[in-house]
Amino acid sequence: MTNLQSLKLLVIVGPTAVGKSAIAVELAERLAGEIISADSRYLYRGLDIGTAKPSLADRARVPHHLIDVTDPDKPWALSEYRQAVDELIAAINARNHWPLLVGGTGQYVRAVLEGWTIPPRAADPALRDELLAFAEREGSEALFRRLAEADPAAAQVIDRRNVRRVARALEVTLATGQPFSAQRQKTPPPYRSIIIGLTLARPILYARIDARIEAMMVKGLVAETQALADKGYAWSLPAMSALGYKQIGMCLRGECDLAEATRLIKHETRRFVRQQANWFRLNDPQIHWYDVEQLEIDKLIEDIYRLESQ
């Protein structure tokens, strides 16, 4: 049996639009690496422009994994994602390559790095629909209060504004009869991990975000969203309510104009950046932070080899 402690892992984290994908491709080329996506939206086929997926040219330069693996109406559970990553890390190490876990979905990265034991998906879609309908009818705060009563420990760590996560925790608690928080345990990190954090001054990052969103509009984000809706994917799906697609959906349904949808995407992306900072803090001693404007790839590679040898 493979000793997981012997498996190396390079992790690249940071806020959206900081440049993780481009830097990861260059590192993977230089280190004989393969990239494993840690972006929850990259899993979905058809969500290309709005997620800023790596280009086909970049994917041809180095192997990429966990991109375009499911349809928008077949979301993966976190347990499925972690199992797939564990298998990939073992396989990539067996090829004497370096796995690079790259992305800004903090929950995905932490689940891998901290060895979360994740409860299986509660097989009660009717209950899940009932909880989401309750939140729609009574408000997200009412749903959160139900979670706080059923599982106070989970309520302390789950963002009350994330209705799907609140509903998921309550669903597991009600379906299994055990608190969601008691079922999600952590084991020591199973890999020899080096965590590289990429950062930029907020004004520079926000300017990048605005430019990226404007470019998405030019590339055809509206048409891409319309095409997904035309295939019958419901607006309530996690994929269709993702950042960018949610706001364009509002525009397509006549709830706002395109200018307002674009403004909302920029606003919500900034808020998302602040949420990402809660997962990856600048004062985290496990993360080696680099300002992208000052970054030199040769120096970064030297640092990675130095950290590996410690």
PDB file of C-alpha atoms in Angstrom:
ATOM      1  CA  MET A   1       0.000   0.000   0.000  1.00  0.00           C
ATOM      2  CA  THR A   2       1.292   3.474  -0.871  1.00  0.00           C
ATOM      3  CA  ASN A   3       2.417   5.584   2.069  1.00  0.00           C
ATOM      4  CA  LEU A   4       0.541   8.838   1.586  1.00  0.00           C
ATOM      5  CA  GLN A   5       3.067  10.656   3.769  1.00  0.00           C
ATOM      6  CA  SER A   6       5.657  10.069   1.032  1.00  0.00           C
ATOM      7  CA  LEU A   7       3.606  11.879  -1.623  1.00  0.00           C
ATOM      8  CA  LYS A   8       4.570  15.434  -2.475  1.00  0.00           C
ATOM      9  CA  LEU A   9       2.096  18.157  -3.316  1.00  0.00           C
ATOM     10  CA  LEU A  10       2.541  21.741  -4.473  1.00  0.00           C
ATOM     11  CA  VAL A  11      -0.449  23.999  -3.777  1.00  0.00           C
ATOM     12  CA  ILE A  12      -1.045  27.358  -5.474  1.00  0.00           C
ATOM     13  CA  VAL A  13      -3.687  29.552  -3.817  1.00  0.00           C
ATOM     14  CA  GLY A  14      -4.783  33.159  -3.986  1.00  0.00           C
ATOM     15  CA  PRO A  15      -7.714  35.363  -4.958  1.00  0.00           C
ATOM     16  CA  THR A  16      -9.521  35.242  -8.260  1.00  0.00           C
ATOM     17  CA  ALA A  17      -7.770  37.079 -11.133  1.00  0.00           C
ATOM     18  CA  VAL A  18      -4.405  37.152  -9.351  1.00  0.00           C
ATOM     19  CA  GLY A  19      -2.821  34.971 -12.053  1.00  0.00           C
ATOM     20  CA  LYS A  20      -2.771  31.501 -10.487  1.00  0.00           C
ATOM     21  CA  SER A  21      -3.459  29.583 -13.703  1.00  0.00           C
ATOM     22  CA  ALA A  22      -0.734  31.242 -15.789  1.00  0.00           C
ATOM     23  CA  ILE A  23       1.901  30.919 -13.078  1.00  0.00           C
ATOM     24  CA  ALA A  24       0.897  27.308 -12.402  1.00  0.00           C
ATOM     25  CA  VAL A  25       1.337  26.391 -16.081  1.00  0.00           C
ATOM     26  CA  GLU A  26       4.830  27.868 -16.107  1.00  0.00           C
ATOM     27  CA  LEU A  27       5.739  26.090 -12.879  1.00  0.00           C
ATOM     28  CA  ALA A  28       4.335  22.786 -14.132  1.00  0.00           C
ATOM     29  CA  GLU A  29       6.412  23.030 -17.309  1.00  0.00           C
ATOM     30  CA  ARG A  30       9.573  23.709 -15.329  1.00  0.00           C
ATOM     31  CA  LEU A  31       8.912  21.125 -12.600  1.00  0.00           C
ATOM     32  CA  ALA A  32       7.508  18.287 -14.735  1.00  0.00           C
ATOM     33  CA  GLY A  33       4.184  18.845 -13.051  1.00  0.00           C
ATOM     34  CA  GLU A  34       0.502  18.194 -13.644  1.00  0.00           C
ATOM     35  CA  ILE A  35      -2.225  20.606 -12.587  1.00  0.00           C
ATOM     36  CA  ILE A  36      -5.236  19.549 -10.513  1.00  0.00           C
ATOM     37  CA  SER A  37      -8.002  22.138 -10.496  1.00  0.00           C
ATOM     38  CA  ALA A  38      -9.276  23.371  -7.150  1.00  0.00           C
ATOM     39  CA  ASP A  39     -11.944  25.590  -8.689  1.00  0.00           C
ATOM     40  CA  SER A  40     -15.442  24.248  -8.088  1.00  0.00           C
ATOM     41  CA  ARG A  41     -16.785  25.830 -11.282  1.00  0.00           C
ATOM     42  CA  TYR A  42     -14.154  24.276 -13.553  1.00  0.00           C
ATOM     43  CA  LEU A  43     -15.842  20.904 -13.009  1.00  0.00           C
ATOM     44  CA  TYR A  44     -18.761  21.870 -15.237  1.00  0.00           C
ATOM     45  CA  ARG A  45     -18.855  21.457 -18.990  1.00  0.00           C
ATOM     46  CA  GLY A  46     -20.075  24.521 -20.838  1.00  0.00           C
ATOM     47  CA  LEU A  47     -19.028  27.039 -18.190  1.00  0.00           C
ATOM     48  CA  ASP A  48     -15.945  28.371 -19.932  1.00  0.00           C
ATOM     49  CA  ILE A  49     -15.997  32.135 -20.370  1.00  0.00           C
ATOM     50  CA  GLY A  50     -17.575  33.009 -17.029  1.00  0.00           C
ATOM     51  CA  THR A  51     -15.174  30.803 -15.078  1.00  0.00           C
ATOM     52  CA  ALA A  52     -12.031  31.965 -16.923  1.00  0.00           C
ATOM     53  CA  LYS A  53     -11.002  28.349 -17.479  1.00  0.00           C
ATOM     54  CA  PRO A  54      -7.433  27.761 -18.655  1.00  0.00           C
ATOM     55  CA  SER A  55      -7.292  28.011 -22.429  1.00  0.00           C
ATOM     56  CA  LEU A  56      -7.029  24.905 -24.609  1.00  0.00           C
ATOM     57  CA  ALA A  57      -3.515  26.066 -25.509  1.00  0.00           C
ATOM     58  CA  ASP A  58      -2.477  26.129 -21.842  1.00  0.00           C
ATOM     59  CA  ARG A  59      -4.107  22.751 -21.261  1.00  0.00           C
ATOM     60  CA  ALA A  60      -2.063  21.391 -24.152  1.00  0.00           C
ATOM     61  CA  ARG A  61       1.178  22.663 -22.591  1.00  0.00           C
ATOM     62  CA  VAL A  62       0.808  20.613 -19.385  1.00  0.00           C
ATOM     63  CA  PRO A  63      -1.754  18.026 -18.209  1.00  0.00           C
ATOM     64  CA  HIS A  64      -4.785  19.483 -16.419  1.00  0.00           C
ATOM     65  CA  HIS A  65      -7.188  17.446 -14.297  1.00  0.00           C
ATOM     66  CA  LEU A  66     -10.743  17.912 -12.954  1.00  0.00           C
ATOM     67  CA  ILE A  67     -11.823  20.316 -15.686  1.00  0.00           C
ATOM     68  CA  ASP A  68     -15.014  19.542 -17.657  1.00  0.00           C
ATOM     69  CA  VAL A  69     -15.780  16.337 -15.764  1.00  0.00           C
ATOM     70  CA  THR A  70     -19.526  16.737 -15.159  1.00  0.00           C
ATOM     71  CA  ASP A  71     -22.608  18.471 -16.511  1.00  0.00           C
ATOM     72  CA  PRO A  72     -24.180  21.504 -14.821  1.00  0.00           C
ATOM     73  CA  ASP A  73     -27.121  19.428 -13.561  1.00  0.00           C
ATOM     74  CA  LYS A  74     -24.876  16.781 -11.985  1.00  0.00           C
ATOM     75  CA  PRO A  75     -22.938  18.598  -9.247  1.00  0.00           C
ATOM     76  CA  TRP A  76     -20.200  16.781  -7.365  1.00  0.00           C
ATOM     77  CA  ALA A  77     -20.267  16.379  -3.607  1.00  0.00           C
ATOM     78  CA  LEU A  78     -17.173  17.544  -1.749  1.00  0.00           C
ATOM     79  CA  SER A  79     -16.484  13.912  -0.830  1.00  0.00           C
ATOM     80  CA  GLU A  80     -16.391  12.995  -4.536  1.00  0.00           C
ATOM     81  CA  TYR A  81     -13.964  15.812  -5.244  1.00  0.00           C
ATOM     82  CA  ARG A  82     -11.600  14.866  -2.444  1.00  0.00           C
ATOM     83  CA  GLN A  83     -11.571  11.193  -3.467  1.00  0.00           C
ATOM     84  CA  ALA A  84     -10.714  12.174  -7.042  1.00  0.00           C
ATOM     85  CA  VAL A  85      -7.902  14.457  -5.869  1.00  0.00           C
ATOM     86  CA  ASP A  86      -6.422  11.799  -3.590  1.00  0.00           C
ATOM     87  CA  GLU A  87      -6.346   9.339  -6.482  1.00  0.00           C
ATOM     88  CA  LEU A  88      -4.767  11.906  -8.805  1.00  0.00           C
ATOM     89  CA  ILE A  89      -2.064  12.896  -6.330  1.00  0.00           C
ATOM     90  CA  ALA A  90      -1.069   9.255  -5.915  1.00  0.00           C
ATOM     91  CA  ALA A  91      -1.080   8.616  -9.680  1.00  0.00           C
ATOM     92  CA  ILE A  92       0.911  11.757 -10.514  1.00  0.00           C
ATOM     93  CA  ASN A  93       3.529  10.939  -7.882  1.00  0.00           C
ATOM     94  CA  ALA A  94       3.750   7.420  -9.312  1.00  0.00           C
ATOM     95  CA  ARG A  95       4.683   9.009 -12.645  1.00  0.00           C
ATOM     96  CA  ASN A  96       7.474  10.921 -10.858  1.00  0.00           C
ATOM     97  CA  HIS A  97       5.677  14.140 -11.683  1.00  0.00           C
ATOM     98  CA  TRP A  98       4.761  16.925  -9.307  1.00  0.00           C
ATOM     99  CA  PRO A  99       1.028  17.440  -8.623  1.00  0.00           C
ATOM    100  CA  LEU A 100       0.033  21.103  -8.472  1.00  0.00           C
ATOM    101  CA  LEU A 101      -3.288  21.741  -6.725  1.00  0.00           C
ATOM    102  CA  VAL A 102      -4.370  25.123  -8.098  1.00  0.00           C
ATOM    103  CA  GLY A 103      -7.438  27.201  -7.390  1.00  0.00           C
ATOM    104  CA  GLY A 104      -9.386  29.618  -5.295  1.00  0.00           C
ATOM    105  CA  THR A 105     -12.149  27.418  -3.866  1.00  0.00           C
ATOM    106  CA  GLY A 106     -10.976  27.452  -0.266  1.00  0.00           C
ATOM    107  CA  GLN A 107     -13.234  24.639   0.892  1.00  0.00           C
ATOM    108  CA  TYR A 108     -11.786  22.296  -1.737  1.00  0.00           C
ATOM    109  CA  VAL A 109      -8.179  23.140  -0.897  1.00  0.00           C
ATOM    110  CA  ARG A 110      -8.683  22.869   2.859  1.00  0.00           C
ATOM    111  CA  ALA A 111     -10.500  19.547   2.510  1.00  0.00           C
ATOM    112  CA  VAL A 112      -7.397  18.111   0.824  1.00  0.00           C
ATOM    113  CA  LEU A 113      -4.748  19.805   2.963  1.00  0.00           C
ATOM    114  CA  GLU A 114      -6.440  19.113   6.301  1.00  0.00           C
ATOM    115  CA  GLY A 115      -7.642  15.610   5.496  1.00  0.00           C
ATOM    116  CA  TRP A 116     -11.329  16.231   6.051  1.00  0.00           C
ATOM    117  CA  THR A 117     -13.483  13.169   6.635  1.00  0.00           C
ATOM    118  CA  ILE A 118     -16.571  14.257   4.761  1.00  0.00           C
ATOM    119  CA  PRO A 119     -20.018  12.769   5.436  1.00  0.00           C
ATOM    120  CA  PRO A 120     -21.525  11.055   2.402  1.00  0.00           C
ATOM    121  CA  ARG A 121     -24.214  12.887   0.475  1.00  0.00           C
ATOM    122  CA  ALA A 122     -27.490  12.575   2.350  1.00  0.00           C
ATOM    123  CA  ALA A 123     -29.801  10.594   0.094  1.00  0.00           C
ATOM    124  CA  ASP A 124     -32.841  12.762   0.698  1.00  0.00           C
ATOM    125  CA  PRO A 125     -33.415  15.106  -2.251  1.00  0.00           C
ATOM    126  CA  ALA A 126     -36.944  15.817  -1.044  1.00  0.00           C
ATOM    127  CA  LEU A 127     -35.584  17.149   2.254  1.00  0.00           C
ATOM    128  CA  ARG A 128     -33.002  19.232   0.420  1.00  0.00           C
ATOM    129  CA  ASP A 129     -35.685  20.751  -1.797  1.00  0.00           C
ATOM    130  CA  GLU A 130     -37.856  21.392   1.251  1.00  0.00           C
ATOM    131  CA  LEU A 131     -35.047  23.263   3.029  1.00  0.00           C
ATOM    132  CA  LEU A 132     -34.246  25.398  -0.003  1.00  0.00           C
ATOM    133  CA  ALA A 133     -37.950  26.155  -0.461  1.00  0.00           C
ATOM    134  CA  PHE A 134     -38.142  27.137   3.209  1.00  0.00           C
ATOM    135  CA  ALA A 135     -35.235  29.549   2.730  1.00  0.00           C
ATOM    136  CA  GLU A 136     -36.904  31.027  -0.341  1.00  0.00           C
ATOM    137  CA  ARG A 137     -40.185  31.449   1.512  1.00  0.00           C
ATOM    138  CA  GLU A 138     -39.027  32.485   5.001  1.00  0.00           C
ATOM    139  CA  GLY A 139     -35.609  33.937   4.238  1.00  0.00           C
ATOM    140  CA  SER A 140     -32.029  32.749   4.636  1.00  0.00           C
ATOM    141  CA  GLU A 141     -31.853  33.943   8.249  1.00  0.00           C
ATOM    142  CA  ALA A 142     -34.737  31.693   9.214  1.00  0.00           C
ATOM    143  CA  LEU A 143     -32.945  28.701   7.678  1.00  0.00           C
ATOM    144  CA  PHE A 144     -29.736  29.651   9.478  1.00  0.00           C
ATOM    145  CA  ARG A 145     -31.600  29.819  12.802  1.00  0.00           C
ATOM    146  CA  ARG A 146     -32.787  26.256  12.247  1.00  0.00           C
ATOM    147  CA  LEU A 147     -29.192  25.160  11.711  1.00  0.00           C
ATOM    148  CA  ALA A 148     -28.042  27.040  14.816  1.00  0.00           C
ATOM    149  CA  GLU A 149     -30.660  25.204  16.867  1.00  0.00           C
ATOM    150  CA  ALA A 150     -29.840  21.778  15.382  1.00  0.00           C
ATOM    151  CA  ASP A 151     -26.037  22.123  15.213  1.00  0.00           C
ATOM    152  CA  PRO A 152     -24.592  25.213  16.956  1.00  0.00           C
ATOM    153  CA  ALA A 153     -21.007  24.162  16.158  1.00  0.00           C
ATOM    154  CA  ALA A 154     -21.702  24.061  12.418  1.00  0.00           C
ATOM    155  CA  ALA A 155     -23.472  27.424  12.575  1.00  0.00           C
ATOM    156  CA  GLN A 156     -20.335  28.990  14.048  1.00  0.00           C
ATOM    157  CA  VAL A 157     -18.193  28.145  11.011  1.00  0.00           C
ATOM    158  CA  ILE A 158     -20.629  28.280   8.069  1.00  0.00           C
ATOM    159  CA  ASP A 159     -21.269  31.586   6.322  1.00  0.00           C
ATOM    160  CA  ARG A 160     -24.926  32.360   7.065  1.00  0.00           C
ATOM    161  CA  ARG A 161     -25.235  34.008   3.606  1.00  0.00           C
ATOM    162  CA  ASN A 162     -24.315  30.756   1.825  1.00  0.00           C
ATOM    163  CA  VAL A 163     -27.802  29.272   1.663  1.00  0.00           C
ATOM    164  CA  ARG A 164     -26.703  26.065  -0.051  1.00  0.00           C
ATOM    165  CA  ARG A 165     -24.043  25.282   2.545  1.00  0.00           C
ATOM    166  CA  VAL A 166     -26.461  26.040   5.383  1.00  0.00           C
ATOM    167  CA  ALA A 167     -29.087  23.815   3.790  1.00  0.00           C
ATOM    168  CA  ARG A 168     -26.521  21.067   3.180  1.00  0.00           C
ATOM    169  CA  ALA A 169     -25.411  21.053   6.838  1.00  0.00           C
ATOM    170  CA  LEU A 170     -28.995  20.991   8.047  1.00  0.00           C
ATOM    171  CA  GLU A 171     -29.911  18.279   5.540  1.00  0.00           C
ATOM    172  CA  VAL A 172     -27.122  15.987   6.772  1.00  0.00           C
ATOM    173  CA  THR A 173     -28.010  16.664  10.406  1.00  0.00           C
ATOM    174  CA  LEU A 174     -31.713  15.912   9.911  1.00  0.00           C
ATOM    175  CA  ALA A 175     -31.174  12.947   7.575  1.00  0.00           C
ATOM    176  CA  THR A 176     -28.603  11.166   9.751  1.00  0.00           C
ATOM    177  CA  GLY A 177     -29.694  12.242  13.229  1.00  0.00           C
ATOM    178  CA  GLN A 178     -26.128  13.355  13.964  1.00  0.00           C
ATOM    179  CA  PRO A 179     -24.768  16.911  13.941  1.00  0.00           C
ATOM    180  CA  PHE A 180     -23.089  17.830  10.682  1.00  0.00           C
ATOM    181  CA  SER A 181     -20.125  19.247  12.634  1.00  0.00           C
ATOM    182  CA  ALA A 182     -19.534  15.914  14.388  1.00  0.00           C
ATOM    183  CA  GLN A 183     -19.373  14.075  11.076  1.00  0.00           C
ATOM    184  CA  ARG A 184     -16.766  16.328   9.479  1.00  0.00           C
ATOM    185  CA  GLN A 185     -13.554  15.452  11.271  1.00  0.00           C
ATOM    186  CA  LYS A 186      -9.970  16.223  10.322  1.00  0.00           C
ATOM    187  CA  THR A 187      -6.934  13.959  10.257  1.00  0.00           C
ATOM    188  CA  PRO A 188      -3.313  15.161  10.023  1.00  0.00           C
ATOM    189  CA  PRO A 189      -2.483  16.450   6.518  1.00  0.00           C
ATOM    190  CA  PRO A 190      -1.717  13.333   4.473  1.00  0.00           C
ATOM    191  CA  TYR A 191       0.818  14.887   2.087  1.00  0.00           C
ATOM    192  CA  ARG A 192       4.149  16.675   2.199  1.00  0.00           C
ATOM    193  CA  SER A 193       2.663  19.934   1.038  1.00  0.00           C
ATOM    194  CA  ILE A 194       4.269  23.190  -0.026  1.00  0.00           C
ATOM    195  CA  ILE A 195       1.705  25.985  -0.174  1.00  0.00           C
ATOM    196  CA  ILE A 196       2.427  29.001  -2.369  1.00  0.00           C
ATOM    197  CA  GLY A 197       0.149  32.015  -1.997  1.00  0.00           C
ATOM    198  CA  LEU A 198      -0.116  34.667  -4.694  1.00  0.00           C
ATOM    199  CA  THR A 199      -1.225  38.169  -3.807  1.00  0.00           C
ATOM    200  CA  LEU A 200      -1.623  41.657  -5.224  1.00  0.00           C
ATOM    201  CA  ALA A 201      -2.452  45.020  -3.720  1.00  0.00           C
ATOM    202  CA  ARG A 202      -6.244  45.315  -3.664  1.00  0.00           C
ATOM    203  CA  PRO A 203      -6.490  48.302  -6.082  1.00  0.00           C
ATOM    204  CA  ILE A 204      -4.404  46.413  -8.657  1.00  0.00           C
ATOM    205  CA  LEU A 205      -6.378  43.216  -8.130  1.00  0.00           C
ATOM    206  CA  TYR A 206      -9.704  45.004  -8.447  1.00  0.00           C
ATOM    207  CA  ALA A 207      -8.553  46.643 -11.680  1.00  0.00           C
ATOM    208  CA  ARG A 208      -7.637  43.185 -13.004  1.00  0.00           C
ATOM    209  CA  ILE A 209     -11.043  41.873 -12.008  1.00  0.00           C
ATOM    210  CA  ASP A 210     -12.843  44.686 -13.804  1.00  0.00           C
ATOM    211  CA  ALA A 211     -10.757  44.154 -16.941  1.00  0.00           C
ATOM    212  CA  ARG A 212     -11.374  40.402 -16.842  1.00  0.00           C
ATOM    213  CA  ILE A 213     -15.130  40.856 -16.540  1.00  0.00           C
ATOM    214  CA  GLU A 214     -15.214  43.354 -19.395  1.00  0.00           C
ATOM    215  CA  ALA A 215     -13.267  40.845 -21.495  1.00  0.00           C
ATOM    216  CA  MET A 216     -15.764  38.105 -20.588  1.00  0.00           C
ATOM    217  CA  MET A 217     -18.589  40.252 -21.899  1.00  0.00           C
ATOM    218  CA  VAL A 218     -16.744  40.784 -25.180  1.00  0.00           C
ATOM    219  CA  LYS A 219     -15.969  37.061 -25.501  1.00  0.00           C
ATOM    220  CA  GLY A 220     -19.655  36.177 -25.220  1.00  0.00           C
ATOM    221  CA  LEU A 221     -20.644  35.496 -21.620  1.00  0.00           C
ATOM    222  CA  VAL A 222     -24.258  36.420 -22.376  1.00  0.00           C
ATOM    223  CA  ALA A 223     -24.439  33.970 -25.290  1.00  0.00           C
ATOM    224  CA  GLU A 224     -22.757  31.250 -23.223  1.00  0.00           C
ATOM    225  CA  THR A 225     -25.275  31.697 -20.405  1.00  0.00           C
ATOM    226  CA  GLN A 226     -28.187  31.712 -22.858  1.00  0.00           C
ATOM    227  CA  ALA A 227     -26.891  28.506 -24.449  1.00  0.00           C
ATOM    228  CA  LEU A 228     -26.839  26.795 -21.049  1.00  0.00           C
ATOM    229  CA  ALA A 229     -30.396  27.915 -20.347  1.00  0.00           C
ATOM    230  CA  ASP A 230     -31.483  26.725 -23.794  1.00  0.00           C
ATOM    231  CA  LYS A 231     -30.207  23.252 -22.910  1.00  0.00           C
ATOM    232  CA  GLY A 232     -32.688  23.189 -20.045  1.00  0.00           C
ATOM    233  CA  TYR A 233     -30.359  23.797 -17.120  1.00  0.00           C
ATOM    234  CA  ALA A 234     -32.394  25.396 -14.334  1.00  0.00           C
ATOM    235  CA  TRP A 235     -31.341  28.759 -12.951  1.00  0.00           C
ATOM    236  CA  SER A 236     -31.499  27.249  -9.447  1.00  0.00           C
ATOM    237  CA  LEU A 237     -28.652  24.793 -10.125  1.00  0.00           C
ATOM    238  CA  PRO A 238     -25.380  25.552  -8.294  1.00  0.00           C
ATOM    239  CA  ALA A 239     -23.612  25.930 -11.642  1.00  0.00           C
ATOM    240  CA  MET A 240     -26.201  28.357 -13.000  1.00  0.00           C
ATOM    241  CA  SER A 241     -26.241  30.402  -9.809  1.00  0.00           C
ATOM    242  CA  ALA A 242     -22.448  30.725  -9.831  1.00  0.00           C
ATOM    243  CA  LEU A 243     -20.812  34.136  -9.948  1.00  0.00           C
ATOM    244  CA  GLY A 244     -21.340  35.715 -13.367  1.00  0.00           C
ATOM    245  CA  TYR A 245     -23.982  33.275 -14.585  1.00  0.00           C
ATOM    246  CA  LYS A 246     -26.385  34.313 -11.839  1.00  0.00           C
ATOM    247  CA  GLN A 247     -26.194  37.993 -12.791  1.00  0.00           C
ATOM    248  CA  ILE A 248     -26.400  37.360 -16.541  1.00  0.00           C
ATOM    249  CA  GLY A 249     -29.384  35.119 -15.822  1.00  0.00           C
ATOM    250  CA  MET A 250     -31.061  38.071 -14.103  1.00  0.00           C
ATOM    251  CA  CYS A 251     -30.474  40.103 -17.263  1.00  0.00           C
ATOM    252  CA  LEU A 252     -31.820  37.395 -19.559  1.00  0.00           C
ATOM    253  CA  ARG A 253     -34.969  37.104 -17.429  1.00  0.00           C
ATOM    254  CA  GLY A 254     -35.513  40.863 -17.677  1.00  0.00           C
ATOM    255  CA  GLU A 255     -34.766  41.566 -14.012  1.00  0.00           C
ATOM    256  CA  CYS A 256     -32.008  44.059 -14.842  1.00  0.00           C
ATOM    257  CA  ASP A 257     -30.204  45.437 -17.870  1.00  0.00           C
ATOM    258  CA  LEU A 258     -26.773  44.308 -19.059  1.00  0.00           C
ATOM    259  CA  ALA A 259     -24.974  47.292 -17.556  1.00  0.00           C
ATOM    260  CA  GLU A 260     -26.433  46.523 -14.137  1.00  0.00           C
ATOM    261  CA  ALA A 261     -25.610  42.825 -14.484  1.00  0.00           C
ATOM    262  CA  THR A 262     -22.007  43.713 -15.294  1.00  0.00           C
ATOM    263  CA  ARG A 263     -21.835  46.047 -12.304  1.00  0.00           C
ATOM    264  CA  LEU A 264     -23.209  43.326 -10.045  1.00  0.00           C
ATOM    265  CA  ILE A 265     -20.651  40.800 -11.288  1.00  0.00           C
ATOM    266  CA  LYS A 266     -17.827  43.212 -10.470  1.00  0.00           C
ATOM    267  CA  HIS A 267     -19.311  43.976  -7.055  1.00  0.00           C
ATOM    268  CA  GLU A 268     -19.897  40.318  -6.152  1.00  0.00           C
ATOM    269  CA  THR A 269     -16.441  39.318  -7.383  1.00  0.00           C
ATOM    270  CA  ARG A 270     -14.886  41.826  -4.988  1.00  0.00           C
ATOM    271  CA  ARG A 271     -16.967  40.356  -2.175  1.00  0.00           C
ATOM    272  CA  PHE A 272     -15.823  36.875  -3.238  1.00  0.00           C
ATOM    273  CA  VAL A 273     -12.192  38.017  -2.971  1.00  0.00           C
ATOM    274  CA  ARG A 274     -12.827  39.020   0.628  1.00  0.00           C
ATOM    275  CA  GLN A 275     -14.360  35.608   1.315  1.00  0.00           C
ATOM    276  CA  GLN A 276     -11.316  33.891  -0.214  1.00  0.00           C
ATOM    277  CA  ALA A 277      -9.104  35.838   2.182  1.00  0.00           C
ATOM    278  CA  ASN A 278     -10.856  34.098   5.069  1.00  0.00           C
ATOM    279  CA  TRP A 279      -9.679  30.725   3.753  1.00  0.00           C
ATOM    280  CA  PHE A 280      -6.112  31.809   3.002  1.00  0.00           C
ATOM    281  CA  ARG A 281      -4.825  34.396   5.455  1.00  0.00           C
ATOM    282  CA  LEU A 282      -1.669  36.406   4.922  1.00  0.00           C
ATOM    283  CA  ASN A 283      -0.518  35.546   8.447  1.00  0.00           C
ATOM    284  CA  ASP A 284      -0.905  31.780   7.948  1.00  0.00           C
ATOM    285  CA  PRO A 285       2.598  30.385   8.647  1.00  0.00           C
ATOM    286  CA  GLN A 286       1.998  27.421   6.332  1.00  0.00           C
ATOM    287  CA  ILE A 287       1.522  29.648   3.267  1.00  0.00           C
ATOM    288  CA  HIS A 288       4.528  31.205   1.541  1.00  0.00           C
ATOM    289  CA  TRP A 289       3.203  34.430   0.024  1.00  0.00           C
ATOM    290  CA  TYR A 290       4.512  36.161  -3.101  1.00  0.00           C
ATOM    291  CA  ASP A 291       3.464  39.490  -4.582  1.00  0.00           C
ATOM    292  CA  VAL A 292       2.750  38.742  -8.237  1.00  0.00           C
ATOM    293  CA  GLU A 293       4.170  42.100  -9.358  1.00  0.00           C
ATOM    294  CA  GLN A 294       7.526  41.224  -7.776  1.00  0.00           C
ATOM    295  CA  LEU A 295       7.491  37.519  -8.580  1.00  0.00           C
ATOM    296  CA  GLU A 296      10.456  35.916 -10.360  1.00  0.00           C
ATOM    297  CA  ILE A 297       9.758  32.355 -11.480  1.00  0.00           C
ATOM    298  CA  ASP A 298      13.407  31.272 -11.174  1.00  0.00           C
ATOM    299  CA  LYS A 299      13.511  32.479  -7.566  1.00  0.00           C
ATOM    300  CA  LEU A 300      10.181  30.817  -6.819  1.00  0.00           C
ATOM    301  CA  ILE A 301      11.439  27.493  -8.165  1.00  0.00           C
ATOM    302  CA  GLU A 302      14.579  27.809  -6.037  1.00  0.00           C
ATOM    303  CA  ASP A 303      12.374  28.410  -2.993  1.00  0.00           C
ATOM    304  CA  ILE A 304      10.209  25.386  -3.810  1.00  0.00           C
ATOM    305  CA  TYR A 305      13.217  23.074  -4.003  1.00  0.00           C
ATOM    306  CA  ARG A 306      14.586  24.561  -0.785  1.00  0.00           C
ATOM    307  CA  LEU A 307      11.280  24.021   1.003  1.00  0.00           C
ATOM    308  CA  GLU A 308      11.074  20.474  -0.338  1.00  0.00           C
ATOM    309  CA  SER A 309      14.460  19.619   1.131  1.00  0.00           C
ATOM    310  CA  GLN A 310      13.598  20.860   4.612  1.00  0.00           C
TER     311      GLN A 310
END
